[in-house]
């Protein structure tokens, strides 16, 4: 089975907040990442969080890490049309990305 | 431009054929990774090379093979192609001394097997 579980389609109105979630398996991961894949393109690193942190804020992005439940979430504030993409979470060492979360922003 | 170059961008071939996908990593990166992305399987890790040596193996079929050359570019060879091999194949590279293991992805090679 996959090391990273996520498979979601999310439709959100422009200006609203969107939250996407993922669960991971490797509790020894030092870093956890969010990557973004825009249509027709490769993945780009969006942000990452060090495993000894609970939260990281980076402009419109907030990453929350629940180590006990091995749960990672990404909140995008004031979602814009350019945020329409597939979002993948990943853990270092496992090299696993899963199916991703597709976010569609409606103008 | 991410700095990772993949060729060809698109490839159409027939079942039973063999193709080679090429990747040039970002300058200074020693590790190269290959991933397969399909609609039903998502993004699957195939194989990783570090400085010419195989470092990790994922869900790579026996019909597929890869190598990393002394100049650090890598090739993914896909043989006896089947319809189900149609997918986007991504190469990524990383700087193993960076500590954070962030991957830089190429734009991908889209393979269509007819």
PDB file of C-alpha atoms in Angstrom:
ATOM      1  CA  UNK A   1       0.000   0.000   0.000  1.00  0.00           C
ATOM      2  CA  UNK A   2       0.943   3.660  -0.244  1.00  0.00           C
ATOM      3  CA  UNK A   3       3.052   5.267   2.444  1.00  0.00           C
ATOM      4  CA  UNK A   4       1.185   8.532   2.024  1.00  0.00           C
ATOM      5  CA  UNK A   5      -2.582   8.587   1.914  1.00  0.00           C
ATOM      6  CA  UNK A   6      -4.413  11.354   0.165  1.00  0.00           C
ATOM      7  CA  UNK A   7      -6.957  11.405  -2.566  1.00  0.00           C
ATOM      8  CA  UNK A   8      -9.341  14.273  -2.672  1.00  0.00           C
ATOM      9  CA  UNK A   9     -11.069  16.607  -5.021  1.00  0.00           C
ATOM     10  CA  UNK A  10     -11.779  20.022  -3.567  1.00  0.00           C
ATOM     11  CA  UNK A  11     -13.727  22.794  -5.215  1.00  0.00           C
ATOM     12  CA  UNK A  12     -13.398  26.211  -3.580  1.00  0.00           C
ATOM     13  CA  UNK A  13     -14.548  29.721  -4.429  1.00  0.00           C
ATOM     14  CA  UNK A  14     -11.964  32.367  -5.079  1.00  0.00           C
ATOM     15  CA  UNK A  15     -11.229  34.260  -1.874  1.00  0.00           C
ATOM     16  CA  UNK A  16     -12.277  31.420   0.426  1.00  0.00           C
ATOM     17  CA  UNK A  17      -9.884  29.253   2.422  1.00  0.00           C
ATOM     18  CA  UNK A  18      -9.087  25.700   1.400  1.00  0.00           C
ATOM     19  CA  UNK A  19      -7.744  22.913   3.561  1.00  0.00           C
ATOM     20  CA  UNK A  20      -6.194  19.727   2.270  1.00  0.00           C
ATOM     21  CA  UNK A  21      -5.053  16.819   4.384  1.00  0.00           C
ATOM     22  CA  UNK A  22      -2.725  13.909   4.283  1.00  0.00           C
ATOM     23  CA  UNK A  23      -1.612  11.081   6.533  1.00  0.00           C
ATOM     24  CA  UNK A  24       1.853   9.609   6.505  1.00  0.00           C
ATOM     25  CA  UNK A  25       3.459   6.510   7.935  1.00  0.00           C
ATOM     26  CA  UNK A  26       7.098   7.206   8.726  1.00  0.00           C
ATOM     27  CA  UNK A  27       7.297   8.722  12.183  1.00  0.00           C
ATOM     28  CA  UNK A  28      11.043   9.172  11.781  1.00  0.00           C
ATOM     29  CA  UNK A  29      10.609  11.643   8.913  1.00  0.00           C
ATOM     30  CA  UNK A  30      12.676  14.737   9.552  1.00  0.00           C
ATOM     31  CA  UNK A  31      10.809  16.875   7.063  1.00  0.00           C
ATOM     32  CA  UNK A  32       7.331  16.783   5.588  1.00  0.00           C
ATOM     33  CA  UNK A  33       6.643  18.564   2.355  1.00  0.00           C
ATOM     34  CA  UNK A  34       3.847  19.978   0.272  1.00  0.00           C
ATOM     35  CA  UNK A  35       4.379  20.017  -3.456  1.00  0.00           C
ATOM     36  CA  UNK A  36       2.164  21.660  -6.059  1.00  0.00           C
ATOM     37  CA  UNK A  37       1.574  20.400  -9.577  1.00  0.00           C
ATOM     38  CA  UNK A  38      -0.033  22.849 -11.955  1.00  0.00           C
ATOM     39  CA  UNK A  39      -1.743  21.511 -15.088  1.00  0.00           C
ATOM     40  CA  UNK A  40       0.770  20.130 -17.584  1.00  0.00           C
ATOM     41  CA  UNK A  41       3.750  20.747 -15.344  1.00  0.00           C
ATOM     42  CA  UNK A  42       6.017  18.935 -12.952  1.00  0.00           C
ATOM     43  CA  UNK A  43       5.852  19.209  -9.186  1.00  0.00           C
ATOM     44  CA  UNK A  44       7.209  22.246  -7.407  1.00  0.00           C
ATOM     45  CA  UNK A  45       8.014  22.494  -3.738  1.00  0.00           C
ATOM     46  CA  UNK A  46       5.438  24.686  -2.061  1.00  0.00           C
ATOM     47  CA  UNK A  47       6.530  24.541   1.530  1.00  0.00           C
ATOM     48  CA  UNK A  48       7.881  22.133   4.116  1.00  0.00           C
ATOM     49  CA  UNK A  49       7.844  21.720   7.853  1.00  0.00           C
ATOM     50  CA  UNK A  50      10.476  20.353  10.152  1.00  0.00           C
ATOM     51  CA  UNK A  51       9.137  17.457  12.191  1.00  0.00           C
ATOM     52  CA  UNK A  52       9.720  19.153  15.554  1.00  0.00           C
ATOM     53  CA  UNK A  53       7.318  21.941  14.608  1.00  0.00           C
ATOM     54  CA  UNK A  54       3.548  21.913  14.990  1.00  0.00           C
ATOM     55  CA  UNK A  55       2.808  24.764  12.658  1.00  0.00           C
ATOM     56  CA  UNK A  56       4.458  26.808   9.975  1.00  0.00           C
ATOM     57  CA  UNK A  57       3.048  29.916   8.356  1.00  0.00           C
ATOM     58  CA  UNK A  58       4.301  31.131   5.005  1.00  0.00           C
ATOM     59  CA  UNK A  59       2.275  34.038   3.631  1.00  0.00           C
ATOM     60  CA  UNK A  60      -1.109  32.548   2.605  1.00  0.00           C
ATOM     61  CA  UNK A  61      -0.038  29.021   3.522  1.00  0.00           C
ATOM     62  CA  UNK A  62      -0.352  27.406   6.938  1.00  0.00           C
ATOM     63  CA  UNK A  63       0.985  23.925   7.539  1.00  0.00           C
ATOM     64  CA  UNK A  64      -0.201  21.988  10.572  1.00  0.00           C
ATOM     65  CA  UNK A  65       1.518  18.845  11.762  1.00  0.00           C
ATOM     66  CA  UNK A  66      -0.020  16.362  14.179  1.00  0.00           C
ATOM     67  CA  UNK A  67       2.760  13.920  14.908  1.00  0.00           C
ATOM     68  CA  UNK A  68       0.660  11.761  17.203  1.00  0.00           C
ATOM     69  CA  UNK A  69      -1.831  11.019  14.412  1.00  0.00           C
ATOM     70  CA  UNK A  70       0.746  11.354  11.618  1.00  0.00           C
ATOM     71  CA  UNK A  71      -1.497  13.930  10.003  1.00  0.00           C
ATOM     72  CA  UNK A  72      -0.392  16.863   7.895  1.00  0.00           C
ATOM     73  CA  UNK A  73      -2.607  19.615   6.598  1.00  0.00           C
ATOM     74  CA  UNK A  74      -2.204  22.616   4.341  1.00  0.00           C
ATOM     75  CA  UNK A  75      -4.465  25.631   4.607  1.00  0.00           C
ATOM     76  CA  UNK A  76      -4.499  28.149   1.780  1.00  0.00           C
ATOM     77  CA  UNK A  77      -6.001  31.480   2.750  1.00  0.00           C
ATOM     78  CA  UNK A  78      -7.664  33.784   0.188  1.00  0.00           C
ATOM     79  CA  UNK A  79      -7.527  31.059  -2.449  1.00  0.00           C
ATOM     80  CA  UNK A  80      -6.820  32.379  -5.939  1.00  0.00           C
ATOM     81  CA  UNK A  81      -7.316  30.898  -9.403  1.00  0.00           C
ATOM     82  CA  UNK A  82      -3.571  30.300  -9.633  1.00  0.00           C
ATOM     83  CA  UNK A  83      -3.908  27.902  -6.717  1.00  0.00           C
ATOM     84  CA  UNK A  84      -5.804  25.425  -8.926  1.00  0.00           C
ATOM     85  CA  UNK A  85      -3.490  22.427  -8.967  1.00  0.00           C
ATOM     86  CA  UNK A  86      -2.846  18.998  -7.531  1.00  0.00           C
ATOM     87  CA  UNK A  87      -1.194  19.108  -4.123  1.00  0.00           C
ATOM     88  CA  UNK A  88       1.011  16.300  -2.896  1.00  0.00           C
ATOM     89  CA  UNK A  89       2.377  15.751   0.546  1.00  0.00           C
ATOM     90  CA  UNK A  90       5.580  13.769   0.978  1.00  0.00           C
ATOM     91  CA  UNK A  91       7.899  12.619   3.713  1.00  0.00           C
ATOM     92  CA  UNK A  92      11.661  12.524   3.345  1.00  0.00           C
ATOM     93  CA  UNK A  93      13.226   9.121   3.072  1.00  0.00           C
ATOM     94  CA  UNK A  94      10.124   7.361   1.776  1.00  0.00           C
ATOM     95  CA  UNK A  95      10.035   9.069  -1.594  1.00  0.00           C
ATOM     96  CA  UNK A  96       6.290   8.419  -1.711  1.00  0.00           C
ATOM     97  CA  UNK A  97       3.777  10.990  -2.942  1.00  0.00           C
ATOM     98  CA  UNK A  98       0.439   9.261  -3.287  1.00  0.00           C
ATOM     99  CA  UNK A  99      -2.384  10.390  -5.548  1.00  0.00           C
ATOM    100  CA  UNK A 100      -2.546  13.966  -4.432  1.00  0.00           C
ATOM    101  CA  UNK A 101      -5.378  16.369  -3.715  1.00  0.00           C
ATOM    102  CA  UNK A 102      -6.858  18.194  -6.673  1.00  0.00           C
ATOM    103  CA  UNK A 103      -7.987  21.718  -5.895  1.00  0.00           C
ATOM    104  CA  UNK A 104     -10.162  23.627  -8.347  1.00  0.00           C
ATOM    105  CA  UNK A 105     -10.733  27.306  -7.665  1.00  0.00           C
ATOM    106  CA  UNK A 106     -13.955  28.759  -9.019  1.00  0.00           C
ATOM    107  CA  UNK A 107     -13.742  32.469  -9.937  1.00  0.00           C
TER     108      UNK A 107
ATOM    109  CA  UNK B   1      12.774  26.394 -15.734  1.00  0.00           C
ATOM    110  CA  UNK B   2      13.509  24.158 -12.744  1.00  0.00           C
ATOM    111  CA  UNK B   3      16.991  23.226 -13.934  1.00  0.00           C
ATOM    112  CA  UNK B   4      16.014  19.575 -14.454  1.00  0.00           C
ATOM    113  CA  UNK B   5      15.754  18.771 -18.168  1.00  0.00           C
ATOM    114  CA  UNK B   6      13.793  15.853 -19.524  1.00  0.00           C
ATOM    115  CA  UNK B   7      13.602  14.659 -23.105  1.00  0.00           C
ATOM    116  CA  UNK B   8      11.543  13.906 -25.047  1.00  0.00           C
ATOM    117  CA  UNK B   9       8.544  15.907 -23.864  1.00  0.00           C
ATOM    118  CA  UNK B  10       6.132  13.681 -25.735  1.00  0.00           C
ATOM    119  CA  UNK B  11       6.536  10.218 -27.179  1.00  0.00           C
ATOM    120  CA  UNK B  12       4.054   8.012 -28.988  1.00  0.00           C
ATOM    121  CA  UNK B  13       4.935   4.418 -29.668  1.00  0.00           C
ATOM    122  CA  UNK B  14       3.382   0.996 -30.127  1.00  0.00           C
ATOM    123  CA  UNK B  15       3.000  -1.952 -27.815  1.00  0.00           C
ATOM    124  CA  UNK B  16       6.047  -4.194 -27.670  1.00  0.00           C
ATOM    125  CA  UNK B  17       8.446  -1.367 -28.434  1.00  0.00           C
ATOM    126  CA  UNK B  18      11.267   0.015 -26.337  1.00  0.00           C
ATOM    127  CA  UNK B  19      11.911   3.666 -25.463  1.00  0.00           C
ATOM    128  CA  UNK B  20      14.524   5.613 -23.563  1.00  0.00           C
ATOM    129  CA  UNK B  21      13.741   8.688 -21.513  1.00  0.00           C
ATOM    130  CA  UNK B  22      16.542  11.054 -20.627  1.00  0.00           C
ATOM    131  CA  UNK B  23      17.078  13.332 -17.659  1.00  0.00           C
ATOM    132  CA  UNK B  24      19.718  15.928 -16.856  1.00  0.00           C
ATOM    133  CA  UNK B  25      19.681  16.863 -13.186  1.00  0.00           C
ATOM    134  CA  UNK B  26      20.018  20.345 -11.794  1.00  0.00           C
ATOM    135  CA  UNK B  27      23.612  21.493 -11.705  1.00  0.00           C
ATOM    136  CA  UNK B  28      25.310  20.235  -8.559  1.00  0.00           C
ATOM    137  CA  UNK B  29      22.654  17.644  -7.694  1.00  0.00           C
ATOM    138  CA  UNK B  30      24.007  14.136  -7.343  1.00  0.00           C
ATOM    139  CA  UNK B  31      20.745  12.252  -6.817  1.00  0.00           C
ATOM    140  CA  UNK B  32      18.274  11.465  -9.577  1.00  0.00           C
ATOM    141  CA  UNK B  33      14.822  10.010  -9.052  1.00  0.00           C
ATOM    142  CA  UNK B  34      12.310   8.609 -11.513  1.00  0.00           C
ATOM    143  CA  UNK B  35       8.566   8.704 -10.970  1.00  0.00           C
ATOM    144  CA  UNK B  36       5.606   7.469 -13.002  1.00  0.00           C
ATOM    145  CA  UNK B  37       2.338   9.391 -12.848  1.00  0.00           C
ATOM    146  CA  UNK B  38      -0.862   7.831 -14.109  1.00  0.00           C
ATOM    147  CA  UNK B  39      -4.480   8.650 -13.396  1.00  0.00           C
ATOM    148  CA  UNK B  40      -5.229   5.471 -11.490  1.00  0.00           C
ATOM    149  CA  UNK B  41      -1.941   4.992  -9.612  1.00  0.00           C
ATOM    150  CA  UNK B  42      -1.029   8.561  -8.819  1.00  0.00           C
ATOM    151  CA  UNK B  43       2.658   9.438  -8.529  1.00  0.00           C
ATOM    152  CA  UNK B  44       4.704   6.279  -8.048  1.00  0.00           C
ATOM    153  CA  UNK B  45       8.366   6.218  -7.134  1.00  0.00           C
ATOM    154  CA  UNK B  46      10.357   4.010  -9.494  1.00  0.00           C
ATOM    155  CA  UNK B  47      14.047   4.289  -8.673  1.00  0.00           C
ATOM    156  CA  UNK B  48      16.746   6.572  -7.266  1.00  0.00           C
ATOM    157  CA  UNK B  49      20.394   6.936  -8.196  1.00  0.00           C
ATOM    158  CA  UNK B  50      23.095   8.724  -6.299  1.00  0.00           C
ATOM    159  CA  UNK B  51      26.357   9.594  -8.018  1.00  0.00           C
ATOM    160  CA  UNK B  52      26.033   6.713 -10.471  1.00  0.00           C
ATOM    161  CA  UNK B  53      24.908   4.055  -8.012  1.00  0.00           C
ATOM    162  CA  UNK B  54      21.412   2.732  -7.435  1.00  0.00           C
ATOM    163  CA  UNK B  55      20.263   4.028  -4.037  1.00  0.00           C
ATOM    164  CA  UNK B  56      16.626   2.996  -3.704  1.00  0.00           C
ATOM    165  CA  UNK B  57      14.111   1.001  -5.668  1.00  0.00           C
ATOM    166  CA  UNK B  58      10.366   1.459  -5.715  1.00  0.00           C
ATOM    167  CA  UNK B  59       7.617   0.002  -7.860  1.00  0.00           C
ATOM    168  CA  UNK B  60       9.762  -0.417 -10.937  1.00  0.00           C
ATOM    169  CA  UNK B  61       8.793  -3.243 -13.283  1.00  0.00           C
ATOM    170  CA  UNK B  62      11.370  -5.745 -14.490  1.00  0.00           C
ATOM    171  CA  UNK B  63      10.746  -4.492 -18.039  1.00  0.00           C
ATOM    172  CA  UNK B  64      12.067  -1.100 -16.938  1.00  0.00           C
ATOM    173  CA  UNK B  65      15.651  -0.254 -16.143  1.00  0.00           C
ATOM    174  CA  UNK B  66      17.607   2.870 -15.424  1.00  0.00           C
ATOM    175  CA  UNK B  67      21.124   4.085 -15.033  1.00  0.00           C
ATOM    176  CA  UNK B  68      23.015   7.200 -14.073  1.00  0.00           C
ATOM    177  CA  UNK B  69      26.102   8.087 -16.072  1.00  0.00           C
ATOM    178  CA  UNK B  70      29.390   9.653 -14.888  1.00  0.00           C
ATOM    179  CA  UNK B  71      28.177  13.080 -16.024  1.00  0.00           C
ATOM    180  CA  UNK B  72      25.164  12.464 -13.721  1.00  0.00           C
ATOM    181  CA  UNK B  73      22.517  12.405 -16.426  1.00  0.00           C
ATOM    182  CA  UNK B  74      20.158   9.475 -16.191  1.00  0.00           C
ATOM    183  CA  UNK B  75      18.183   7.344 -18.597  1.00  0.00           C
ATOM    184  CA  UNK B  76      15.057   5.309 -17.979  1.00  0.00           C
ATOM    185  CA  UNK B  77      14.603   2.430 -20.399  1.00  0.00           C
ATOM    186  CA  UNK B  78      11.131   1.011 -20.888  1.00  0.00           C
ATOM    187  CA  UNK B  79      10.853  -2.183 -22.907  1.00  0.00           C
ATOM    188  CA  UNK B  80       8.110  -4.548 -24.137  1.00  0.00           C
ATOM    189  CA  UNK B  81       5.760  -1.635 -23.738  1.00  0.00           C
ATOM    190  CA  UNK B  82       2.151  -2.239 -22.813  1.00  0.00           C
ATOM    191  CA  UNK B  83      -0.874   0.035 -23.058  1.00  0.00           C
ATOM    192  CA  UNK B  84      -0.767   0.464 -19.297  1.00  0.00           C
ATOM    193  CA  UNK B  85       2.683   2.006 -19.478  1.00  0.00           C
ATOM    194  CA  UNK B  86       1.141   5.150 -20.925  1.00  0.00           C
ATOM    195  CA  UNK B  87       1.868   7.790 -18.320  1.00  0.00           C
ATOM    196  CA  UNK B  88       3.847  10.862 -17.430  1.00  0.00           C
ATOM    197  CA  UNK B  89       7.369  10.017 -16.369  1.00  0.00           C
ATOM    198  CA  UNK B  90       9.058  12.538 -14.118  1.00  0.00           C
ATOM    199  CA  UNK B  91      12.661  12.888 -13.207  1.00  0.00           C
ATOM    200  CA  UNK B  92      13.694  14.789 -10.095  1.00  0.00           C
ATOM    201  CA  UNK B  93      17.039  15.633  -8.590  1.00  0.00           C
ATOM    202  CA  UNK B  94      18.264  16.667  -5.190  1.00  0.00           C
ATOM    203  CA  UNK B  95      21.335  17.884  -3.414  1.00  0.00           C
ATOM    204  CA  UNK B  96      22.029  15.262  -0.769  1.00  0.00           C
ATOM    205  CA  UNK B  97      24.122  17.708   1.227  1.00  0.00           C
ATOM    206  CA  UNK B  98      21.243  20.137   1.494  1.00  0.00           C
ATOM    207  CA  UNK B  99      19.839  18.273   4.474  1.00  0.00           C
ATOM    208  CA  UNK B 100      16.226  18.888   3.608  1.00  0.00           C
ATOM    209  CA  UNK B 101      16.088  16.453   0.663  1.00  0.00           C
ATOM    210  CA  UNK B 102      13.946  18.805  -1.400  1.00  0.00           C
ATOM    211  CA  UNK B 103      13.294  17.407  -4.867  1.00  0.00           C
ATOM    212  CA  UNK B 104      13.422  19.533  -8.001  1.00  0.00           C
ATOM    213  CA  UNK B 105      11.257  18.062 -10.737  1.00  0.00           C
ATOM    214  CA  UNK B 106      11.533  18.227 -14.487  1.00  0.00           C
ATOM    215  CA  UNK B 107       8.547  18.956 -16.691  1.00  0.00           C
ATOM    216  CA  UNK B 108       8.063  15.275 -17.466  1.00  0.00           C
ATOM    217  CA  UNK B 109       7.979  13.026 -20.507  1.00  0.00           C
ATOM    218  CA  UNK B 110       4.533  11.997 -21.655  1.00  0.00           C
ATOM    219  CA  UNK B 111       4.532   8.484 -23.063  1.00  0.00           C
ATOM    220  CA  UNK B 112       1.593   7.208 -25.059  1.00  0.00           C
ATOM    221  CA  UNK B 113       1.566   3.536 -25.997  1.00  0.00           C
ATOM    222  CA  UNK B 114      -0.908   2.651 -28.750  1.00  0.00           C
TER     223      UNK B 114
END
